[in-house]
PDB file of C-alpha atoms in Angstrom:
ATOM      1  CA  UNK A1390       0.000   0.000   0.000  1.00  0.00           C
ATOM      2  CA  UNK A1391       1.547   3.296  -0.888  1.00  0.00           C
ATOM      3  CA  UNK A1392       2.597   5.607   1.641  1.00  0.00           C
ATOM      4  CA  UNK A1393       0.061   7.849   3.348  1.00  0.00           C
ATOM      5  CA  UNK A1394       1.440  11.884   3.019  1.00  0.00           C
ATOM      6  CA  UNK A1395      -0.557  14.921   4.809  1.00  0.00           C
ATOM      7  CA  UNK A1396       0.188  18.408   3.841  1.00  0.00           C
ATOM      8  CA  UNK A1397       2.851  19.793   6.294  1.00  0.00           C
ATOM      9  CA  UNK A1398       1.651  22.328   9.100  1.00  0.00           C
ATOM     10  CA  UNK A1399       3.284  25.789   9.547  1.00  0.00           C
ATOM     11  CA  UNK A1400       4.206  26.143  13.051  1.00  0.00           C
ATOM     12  CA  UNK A1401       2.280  29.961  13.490  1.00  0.00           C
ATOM     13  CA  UNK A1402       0.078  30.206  16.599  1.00  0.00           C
ATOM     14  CA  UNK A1403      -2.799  30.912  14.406  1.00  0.00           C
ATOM     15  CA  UNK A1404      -2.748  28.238  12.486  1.00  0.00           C
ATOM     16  CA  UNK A1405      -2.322  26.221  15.995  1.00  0.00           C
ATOM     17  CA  UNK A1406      -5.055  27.473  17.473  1.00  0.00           C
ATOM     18  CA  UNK A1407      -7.670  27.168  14.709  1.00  0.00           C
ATOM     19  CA  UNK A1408      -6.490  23.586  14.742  1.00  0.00           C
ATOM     20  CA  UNK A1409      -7.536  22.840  18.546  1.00  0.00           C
ATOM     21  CA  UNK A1410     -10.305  25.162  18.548  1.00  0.00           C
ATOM     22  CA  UNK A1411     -11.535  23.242  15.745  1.00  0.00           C
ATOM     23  CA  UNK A1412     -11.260  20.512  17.454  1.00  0.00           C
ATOM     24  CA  UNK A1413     -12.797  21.322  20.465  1.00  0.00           C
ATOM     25  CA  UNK A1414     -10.067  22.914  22.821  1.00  0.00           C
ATOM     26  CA  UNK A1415     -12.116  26.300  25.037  1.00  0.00           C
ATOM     27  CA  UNK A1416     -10.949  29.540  22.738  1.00  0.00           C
ATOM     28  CA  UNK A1417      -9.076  30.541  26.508  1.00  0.00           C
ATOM     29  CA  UNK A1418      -6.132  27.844  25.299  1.00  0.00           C
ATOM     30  CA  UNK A1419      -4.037  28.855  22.909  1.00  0.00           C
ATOM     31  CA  UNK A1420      -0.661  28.499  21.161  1.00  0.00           C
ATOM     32  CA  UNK A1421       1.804  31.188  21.353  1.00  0.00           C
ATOM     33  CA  UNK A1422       5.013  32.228  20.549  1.00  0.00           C
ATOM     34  CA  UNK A1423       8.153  31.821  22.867  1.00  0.00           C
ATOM     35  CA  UNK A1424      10.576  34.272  21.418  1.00  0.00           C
ATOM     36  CA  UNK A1425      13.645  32.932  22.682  1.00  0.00           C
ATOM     37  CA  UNK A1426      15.294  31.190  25.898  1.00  0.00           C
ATOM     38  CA  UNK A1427      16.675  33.589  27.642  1.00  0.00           C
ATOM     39  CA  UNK A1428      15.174  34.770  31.382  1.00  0.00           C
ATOM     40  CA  UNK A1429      13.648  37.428  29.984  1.00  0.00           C
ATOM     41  CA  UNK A1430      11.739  36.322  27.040  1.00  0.00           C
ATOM     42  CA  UNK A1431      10.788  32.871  28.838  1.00  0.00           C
ATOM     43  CA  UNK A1432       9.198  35.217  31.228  1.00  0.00           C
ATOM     44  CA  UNK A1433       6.742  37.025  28.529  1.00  0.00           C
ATOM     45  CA  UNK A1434       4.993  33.513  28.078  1.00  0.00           C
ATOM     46  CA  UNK A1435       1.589  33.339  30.026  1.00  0.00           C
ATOM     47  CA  UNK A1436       1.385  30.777  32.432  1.00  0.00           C
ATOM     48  CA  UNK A1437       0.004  28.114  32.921  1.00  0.00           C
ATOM     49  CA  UNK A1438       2.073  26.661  30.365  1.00  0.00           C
ATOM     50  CA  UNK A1439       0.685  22.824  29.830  1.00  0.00           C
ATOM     51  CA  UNK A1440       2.772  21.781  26.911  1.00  0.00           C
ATOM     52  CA  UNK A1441       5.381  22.917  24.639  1.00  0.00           C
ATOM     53  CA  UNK A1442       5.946  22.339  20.778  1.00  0.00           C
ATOM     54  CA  UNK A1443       9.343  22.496  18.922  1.00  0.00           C
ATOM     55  CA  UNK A1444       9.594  22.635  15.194  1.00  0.00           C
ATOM     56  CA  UNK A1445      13.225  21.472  14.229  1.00  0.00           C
ATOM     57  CA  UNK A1446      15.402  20.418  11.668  1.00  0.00           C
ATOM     58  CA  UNK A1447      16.589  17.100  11.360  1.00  0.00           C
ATOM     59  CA  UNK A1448      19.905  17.148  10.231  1.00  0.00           C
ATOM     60  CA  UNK A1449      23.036  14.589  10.039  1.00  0.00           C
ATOM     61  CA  UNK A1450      24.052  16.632  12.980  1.00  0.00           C
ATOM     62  CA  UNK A1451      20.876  16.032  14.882  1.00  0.00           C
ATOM     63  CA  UNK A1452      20.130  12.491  14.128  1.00  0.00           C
ATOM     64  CA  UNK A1453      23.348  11.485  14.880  1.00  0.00           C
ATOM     65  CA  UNK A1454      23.441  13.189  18.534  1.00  0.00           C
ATOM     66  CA  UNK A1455      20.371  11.969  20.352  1.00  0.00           C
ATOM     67  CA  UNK A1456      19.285  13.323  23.465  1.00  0.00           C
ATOM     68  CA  UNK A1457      17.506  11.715  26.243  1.00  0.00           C
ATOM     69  CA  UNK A1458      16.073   7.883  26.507  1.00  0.00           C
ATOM     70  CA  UNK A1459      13.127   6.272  25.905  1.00  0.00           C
ATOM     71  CA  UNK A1460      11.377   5.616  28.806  1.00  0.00           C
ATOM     72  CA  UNK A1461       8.295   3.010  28.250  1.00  0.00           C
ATOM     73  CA  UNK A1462       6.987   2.474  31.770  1.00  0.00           C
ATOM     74  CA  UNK A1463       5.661   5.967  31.551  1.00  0.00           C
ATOM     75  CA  UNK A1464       3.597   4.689  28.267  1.00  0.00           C
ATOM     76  CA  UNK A1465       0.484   3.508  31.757  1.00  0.00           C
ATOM     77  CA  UNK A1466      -0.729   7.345  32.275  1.00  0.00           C
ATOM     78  CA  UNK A1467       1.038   9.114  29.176  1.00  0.00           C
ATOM     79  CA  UNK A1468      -1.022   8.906  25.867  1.00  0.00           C
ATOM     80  CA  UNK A1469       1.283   8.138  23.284  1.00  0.00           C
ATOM     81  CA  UNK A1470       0.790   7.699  18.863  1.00  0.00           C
ATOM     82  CA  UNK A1471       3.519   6.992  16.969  1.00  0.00           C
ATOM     83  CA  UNK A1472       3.479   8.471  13.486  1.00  0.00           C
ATOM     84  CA  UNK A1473       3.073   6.634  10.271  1.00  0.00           C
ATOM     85  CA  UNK A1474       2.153   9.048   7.923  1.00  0.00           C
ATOM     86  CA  UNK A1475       3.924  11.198   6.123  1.00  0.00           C
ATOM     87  CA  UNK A1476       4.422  14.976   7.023  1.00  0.00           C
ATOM     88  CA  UNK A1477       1.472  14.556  10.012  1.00  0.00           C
ATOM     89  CA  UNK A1478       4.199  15.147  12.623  1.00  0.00           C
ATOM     90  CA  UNK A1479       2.277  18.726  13.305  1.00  0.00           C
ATOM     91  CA  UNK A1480      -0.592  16.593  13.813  1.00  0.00           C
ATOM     92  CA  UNK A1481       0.859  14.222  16.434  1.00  0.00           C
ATOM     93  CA  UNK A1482       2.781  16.610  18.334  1.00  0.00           C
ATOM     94  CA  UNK A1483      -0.748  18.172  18.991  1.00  0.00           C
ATOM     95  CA  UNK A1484      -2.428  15.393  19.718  1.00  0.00           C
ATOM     96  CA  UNK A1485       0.433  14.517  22.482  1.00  0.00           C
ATOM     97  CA  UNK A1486      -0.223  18.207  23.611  1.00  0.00           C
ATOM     98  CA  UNK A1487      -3.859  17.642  24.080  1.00  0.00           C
ATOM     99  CA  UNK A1488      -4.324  14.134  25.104  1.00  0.00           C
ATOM    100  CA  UNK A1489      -2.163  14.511  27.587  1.00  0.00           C
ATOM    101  CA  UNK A1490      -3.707  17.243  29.379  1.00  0.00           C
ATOM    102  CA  UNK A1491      -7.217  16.010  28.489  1.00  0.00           C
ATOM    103  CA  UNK A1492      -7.269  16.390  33.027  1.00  0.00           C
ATOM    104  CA  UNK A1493      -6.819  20.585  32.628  1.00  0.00           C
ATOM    105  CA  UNK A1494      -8.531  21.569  29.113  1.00  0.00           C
ATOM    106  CA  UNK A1495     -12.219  20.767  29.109  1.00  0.00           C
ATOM    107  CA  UNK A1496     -12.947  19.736  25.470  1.00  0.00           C
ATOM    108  CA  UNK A1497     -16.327  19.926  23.733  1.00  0.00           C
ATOM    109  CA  UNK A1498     -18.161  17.392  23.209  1.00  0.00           C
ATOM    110  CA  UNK A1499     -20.082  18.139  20.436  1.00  0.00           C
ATOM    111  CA  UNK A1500     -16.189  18.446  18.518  1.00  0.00           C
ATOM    112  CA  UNK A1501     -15.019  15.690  17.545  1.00  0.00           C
ATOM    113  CA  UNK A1502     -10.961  14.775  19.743  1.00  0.00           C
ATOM    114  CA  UNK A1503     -13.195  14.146  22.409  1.00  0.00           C
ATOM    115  CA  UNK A1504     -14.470  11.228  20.191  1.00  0.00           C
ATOM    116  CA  UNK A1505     -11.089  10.400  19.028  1.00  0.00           C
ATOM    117  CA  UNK A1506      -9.179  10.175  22.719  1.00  0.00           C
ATOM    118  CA  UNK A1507     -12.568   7.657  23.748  1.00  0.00           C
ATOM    119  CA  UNK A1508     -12.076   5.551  20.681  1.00  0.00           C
ATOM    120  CA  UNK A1509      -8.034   5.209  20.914  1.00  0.00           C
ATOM    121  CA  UNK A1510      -7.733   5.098  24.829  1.00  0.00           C
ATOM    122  CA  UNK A1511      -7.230   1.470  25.368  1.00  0.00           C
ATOM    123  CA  UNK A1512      -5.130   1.387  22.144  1.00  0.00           C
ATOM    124  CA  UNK A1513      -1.363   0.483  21.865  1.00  0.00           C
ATOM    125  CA  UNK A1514       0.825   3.340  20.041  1.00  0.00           C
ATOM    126  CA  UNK A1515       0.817   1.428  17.108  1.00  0.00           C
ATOM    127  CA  UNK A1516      -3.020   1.259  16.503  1.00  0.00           C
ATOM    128  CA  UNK A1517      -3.442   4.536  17.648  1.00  0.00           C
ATOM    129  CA  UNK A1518      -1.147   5.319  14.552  1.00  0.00           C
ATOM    130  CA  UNK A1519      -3.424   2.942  12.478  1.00  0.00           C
ATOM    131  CA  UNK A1520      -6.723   4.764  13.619  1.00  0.00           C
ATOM    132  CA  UNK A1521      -5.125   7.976  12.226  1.00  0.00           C
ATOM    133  CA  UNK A1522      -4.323   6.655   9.375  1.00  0.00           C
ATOM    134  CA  UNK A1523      -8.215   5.855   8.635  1.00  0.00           C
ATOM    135  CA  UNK A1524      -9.502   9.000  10.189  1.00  0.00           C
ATOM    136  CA  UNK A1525     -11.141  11.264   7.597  1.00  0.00           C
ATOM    137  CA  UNK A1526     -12.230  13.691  10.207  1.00  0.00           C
ATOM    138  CA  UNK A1527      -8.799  13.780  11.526  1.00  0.00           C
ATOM    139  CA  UNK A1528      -7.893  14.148   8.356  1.00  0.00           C
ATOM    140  CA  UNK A1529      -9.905  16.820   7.151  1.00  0.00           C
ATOM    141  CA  UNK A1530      -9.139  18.894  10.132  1.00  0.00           C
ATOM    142  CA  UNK A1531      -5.432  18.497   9.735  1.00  0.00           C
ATOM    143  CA  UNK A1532      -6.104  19.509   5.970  1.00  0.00           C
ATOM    144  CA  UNK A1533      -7.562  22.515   6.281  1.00  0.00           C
ATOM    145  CA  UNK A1534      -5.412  24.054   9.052  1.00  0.00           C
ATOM    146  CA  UNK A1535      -2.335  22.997   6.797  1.00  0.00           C
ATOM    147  CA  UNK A1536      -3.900  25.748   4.238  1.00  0.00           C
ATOM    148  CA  UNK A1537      -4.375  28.608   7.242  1.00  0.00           C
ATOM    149  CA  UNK A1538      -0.508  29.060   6.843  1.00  0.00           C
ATOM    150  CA  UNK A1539       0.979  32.572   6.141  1.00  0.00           C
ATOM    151  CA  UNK A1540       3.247  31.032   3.465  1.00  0.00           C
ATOM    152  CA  UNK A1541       1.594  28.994   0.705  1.00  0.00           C
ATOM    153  CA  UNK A1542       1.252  25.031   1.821  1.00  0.00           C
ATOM    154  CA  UNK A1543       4.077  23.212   0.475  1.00  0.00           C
ATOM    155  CA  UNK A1544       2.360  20.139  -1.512  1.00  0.00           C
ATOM    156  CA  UNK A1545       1.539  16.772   0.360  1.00  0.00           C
ATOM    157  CA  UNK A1546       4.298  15.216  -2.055  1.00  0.00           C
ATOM    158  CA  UNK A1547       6.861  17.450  -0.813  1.00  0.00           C
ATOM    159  CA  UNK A1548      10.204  15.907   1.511  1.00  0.00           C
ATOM    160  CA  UNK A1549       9.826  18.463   4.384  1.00  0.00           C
ATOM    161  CA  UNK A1550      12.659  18.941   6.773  1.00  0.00           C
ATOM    162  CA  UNK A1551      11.215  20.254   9.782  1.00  0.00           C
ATOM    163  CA  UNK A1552      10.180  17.871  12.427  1.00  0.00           C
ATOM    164  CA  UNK A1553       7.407  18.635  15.090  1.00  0.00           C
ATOM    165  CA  UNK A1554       7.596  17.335  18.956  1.00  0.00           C
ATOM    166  CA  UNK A1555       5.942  18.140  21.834  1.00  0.00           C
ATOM    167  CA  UNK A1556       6.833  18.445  25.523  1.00  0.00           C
ATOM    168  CA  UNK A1557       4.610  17.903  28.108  1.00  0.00           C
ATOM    169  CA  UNK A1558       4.941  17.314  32.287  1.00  0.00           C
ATOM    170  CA  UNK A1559       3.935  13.731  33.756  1.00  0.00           C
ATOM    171  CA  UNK A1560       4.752  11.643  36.744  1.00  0.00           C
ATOM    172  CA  UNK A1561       7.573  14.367  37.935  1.00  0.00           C
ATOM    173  CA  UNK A1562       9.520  14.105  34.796  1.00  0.00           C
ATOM    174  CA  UNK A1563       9.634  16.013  31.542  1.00  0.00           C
ATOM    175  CA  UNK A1564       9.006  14.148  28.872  1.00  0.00           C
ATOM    176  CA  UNK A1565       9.444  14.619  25.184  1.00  0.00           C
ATOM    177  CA  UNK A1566       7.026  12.943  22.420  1.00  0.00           C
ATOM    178  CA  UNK A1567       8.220  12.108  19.154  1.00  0.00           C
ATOM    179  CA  UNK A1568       5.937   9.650  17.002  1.00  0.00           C
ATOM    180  CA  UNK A1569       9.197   8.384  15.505  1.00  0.00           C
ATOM    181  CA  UNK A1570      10.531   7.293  18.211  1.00  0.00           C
ATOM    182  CA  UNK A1571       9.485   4.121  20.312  1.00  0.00           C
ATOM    183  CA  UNK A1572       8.151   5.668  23.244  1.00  0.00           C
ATOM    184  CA  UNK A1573       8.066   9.101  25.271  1.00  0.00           C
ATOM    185  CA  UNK A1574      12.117  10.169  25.797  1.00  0.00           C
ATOM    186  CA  UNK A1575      12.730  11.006  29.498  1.00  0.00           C
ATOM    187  CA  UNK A1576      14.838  14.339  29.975  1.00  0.00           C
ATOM    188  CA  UNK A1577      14.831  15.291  33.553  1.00  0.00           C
ATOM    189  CA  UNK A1578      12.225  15.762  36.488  1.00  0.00           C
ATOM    190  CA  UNK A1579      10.163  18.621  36.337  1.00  0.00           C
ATOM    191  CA  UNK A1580       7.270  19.912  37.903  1.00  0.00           C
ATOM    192  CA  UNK A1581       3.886  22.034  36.141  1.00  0.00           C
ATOM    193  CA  UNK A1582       5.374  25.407  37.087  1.00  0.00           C
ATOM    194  CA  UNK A1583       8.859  24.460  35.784  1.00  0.00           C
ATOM    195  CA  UNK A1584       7.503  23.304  32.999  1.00  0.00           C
ATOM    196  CA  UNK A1585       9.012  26.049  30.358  1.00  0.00           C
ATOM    197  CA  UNK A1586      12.116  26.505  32.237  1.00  0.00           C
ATOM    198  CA  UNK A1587      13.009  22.582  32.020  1.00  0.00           C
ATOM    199  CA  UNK A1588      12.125  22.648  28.305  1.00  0.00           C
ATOM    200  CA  UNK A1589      14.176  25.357  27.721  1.00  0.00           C
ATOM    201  CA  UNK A1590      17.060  23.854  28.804  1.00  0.00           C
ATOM    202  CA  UNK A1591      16.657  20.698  26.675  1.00  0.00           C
ATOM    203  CA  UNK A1592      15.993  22.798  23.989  1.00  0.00           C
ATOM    204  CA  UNK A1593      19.272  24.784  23.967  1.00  0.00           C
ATOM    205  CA  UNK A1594      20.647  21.442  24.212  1.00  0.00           C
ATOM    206  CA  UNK A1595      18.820  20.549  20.938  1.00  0.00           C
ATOM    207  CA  UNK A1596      20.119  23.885  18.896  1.00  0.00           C
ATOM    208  CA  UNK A1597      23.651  23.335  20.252  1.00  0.00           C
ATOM    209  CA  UNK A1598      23.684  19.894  18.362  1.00  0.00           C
ATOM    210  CA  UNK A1599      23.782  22.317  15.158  1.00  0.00           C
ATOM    211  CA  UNK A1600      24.560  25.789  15.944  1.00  0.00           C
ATOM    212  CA  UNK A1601      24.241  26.941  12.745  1.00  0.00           C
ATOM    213  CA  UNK A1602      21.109  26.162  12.225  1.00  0.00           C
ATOM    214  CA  UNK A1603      17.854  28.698  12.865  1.00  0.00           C
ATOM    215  CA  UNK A1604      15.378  27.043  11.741  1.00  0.00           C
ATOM    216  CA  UNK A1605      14.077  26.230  15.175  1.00  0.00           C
ATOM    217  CA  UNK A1606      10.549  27.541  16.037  1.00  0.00           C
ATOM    218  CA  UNK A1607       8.848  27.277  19.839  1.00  0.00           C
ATOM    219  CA  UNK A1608       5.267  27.711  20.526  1.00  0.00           C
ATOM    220  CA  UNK A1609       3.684  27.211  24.224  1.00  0.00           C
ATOM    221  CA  UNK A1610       0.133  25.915  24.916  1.00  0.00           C
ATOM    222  CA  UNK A1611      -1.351  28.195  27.576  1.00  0.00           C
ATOM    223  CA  UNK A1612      -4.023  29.038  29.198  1.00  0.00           C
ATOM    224  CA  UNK A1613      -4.751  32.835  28.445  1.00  0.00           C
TER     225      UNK A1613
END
């Protein structure tokens, strides 16, 4: 069977937001920028911060210096997908942000992840990934926030560089989620309110990897 391809997201906090809102996240969360990591501009981002989601490159330099192990035992209270199609890494990386704080953000019902966390819950990663794969409304969604993009959608066919993860806080650790990994990667312990500070600090770790490289871009799920 040929190989499934979604168009890539742009990682803009409007596009973000009309993607969860869309799916059924209160209008009071949103995405937003983190500027940088310094003191300063880590201190501009509203709190509480629930989740975090880096848009990367994945370089030689980058694959070839991972960071962090895979921790599986934490796969009993974190939701987890891996990703099997094509470009949908935008896709997962929100998913992880949502699912995973399904406790804090009060979905509607009447939208449909609400439908989507019941009917994957008791699913291993890998048939999560399956469920996506079948998921027209998913699908759909993911499709037209792809196409809310300040820069014209690069084509479904395209080989896109930039890689999506998320970062979330569970069981006093900070965890990162990668659907092309095997499981959620274990960085440090960390705590809600620390949240954005203990990211940060992973995240310079990921830039230093390839320090010549900008094409890193942060956003923060918050609670405005």
């Amino acid at each position: 069977m040929a190989e499934q391809r979604w168009v890539p997201l742009e990682s803009n906090p409007d596009v973000l937001n009309k993607y969860i809102h869309d799916l059924g996240a209160p209008s009071k969360w949103q995405f937003v920028d983190v500027f940088g990591l310094d003191d300063d501009l880590l201190a501009m981002v509203p709190q509480p911060v629930v989740a975090i989601m880096l848009l990367y490159p994945l370089t030689e330099k980058v694959e070839g210096s991972p960071i962090g192990d895979v921790d599986t035992g934490v796969l009993e209270k974190a939701y987890f997908i891996r990703q099997t199609i094509r470009n949908a890494c935008g896709t997962i990386a929100l998913v992880h942000a949502l699912a995973n704080n399904k406790d804090k953000i009060e979905f509607d019902d009447s939208k449909y992840f609400t439908k989507f966390l019941e009917s994957t819950k008791t699913m291993s990663p890998e048939d999560r990934a399956g469920f996506l794969e079948k998921d027209s409304n998913m699908g759909n969604i993911h499709e037209e926030s792809a196409q809310e993009g300040q820069t014209q959608a690069p084509s479904r066919e395209d080989e896109v560089n930039p890689h999506f993860v998320a970062f979330i806080h569970q069981d006093g650790g900070l965890y990162e989620l990668d659907g092309r990994k095997d499981g959620p990667i274990r960085h440090s312990d960390s705590t809600p309110e620390t949240l954005l500070q203990d990211t940060a600090k992973v995240l310079r770790k990921f830039m230093d990897r390839d320090p010549e490289n900008i094409n890193f871009a942060i956003t923060a799920l918050v609670q405005n």
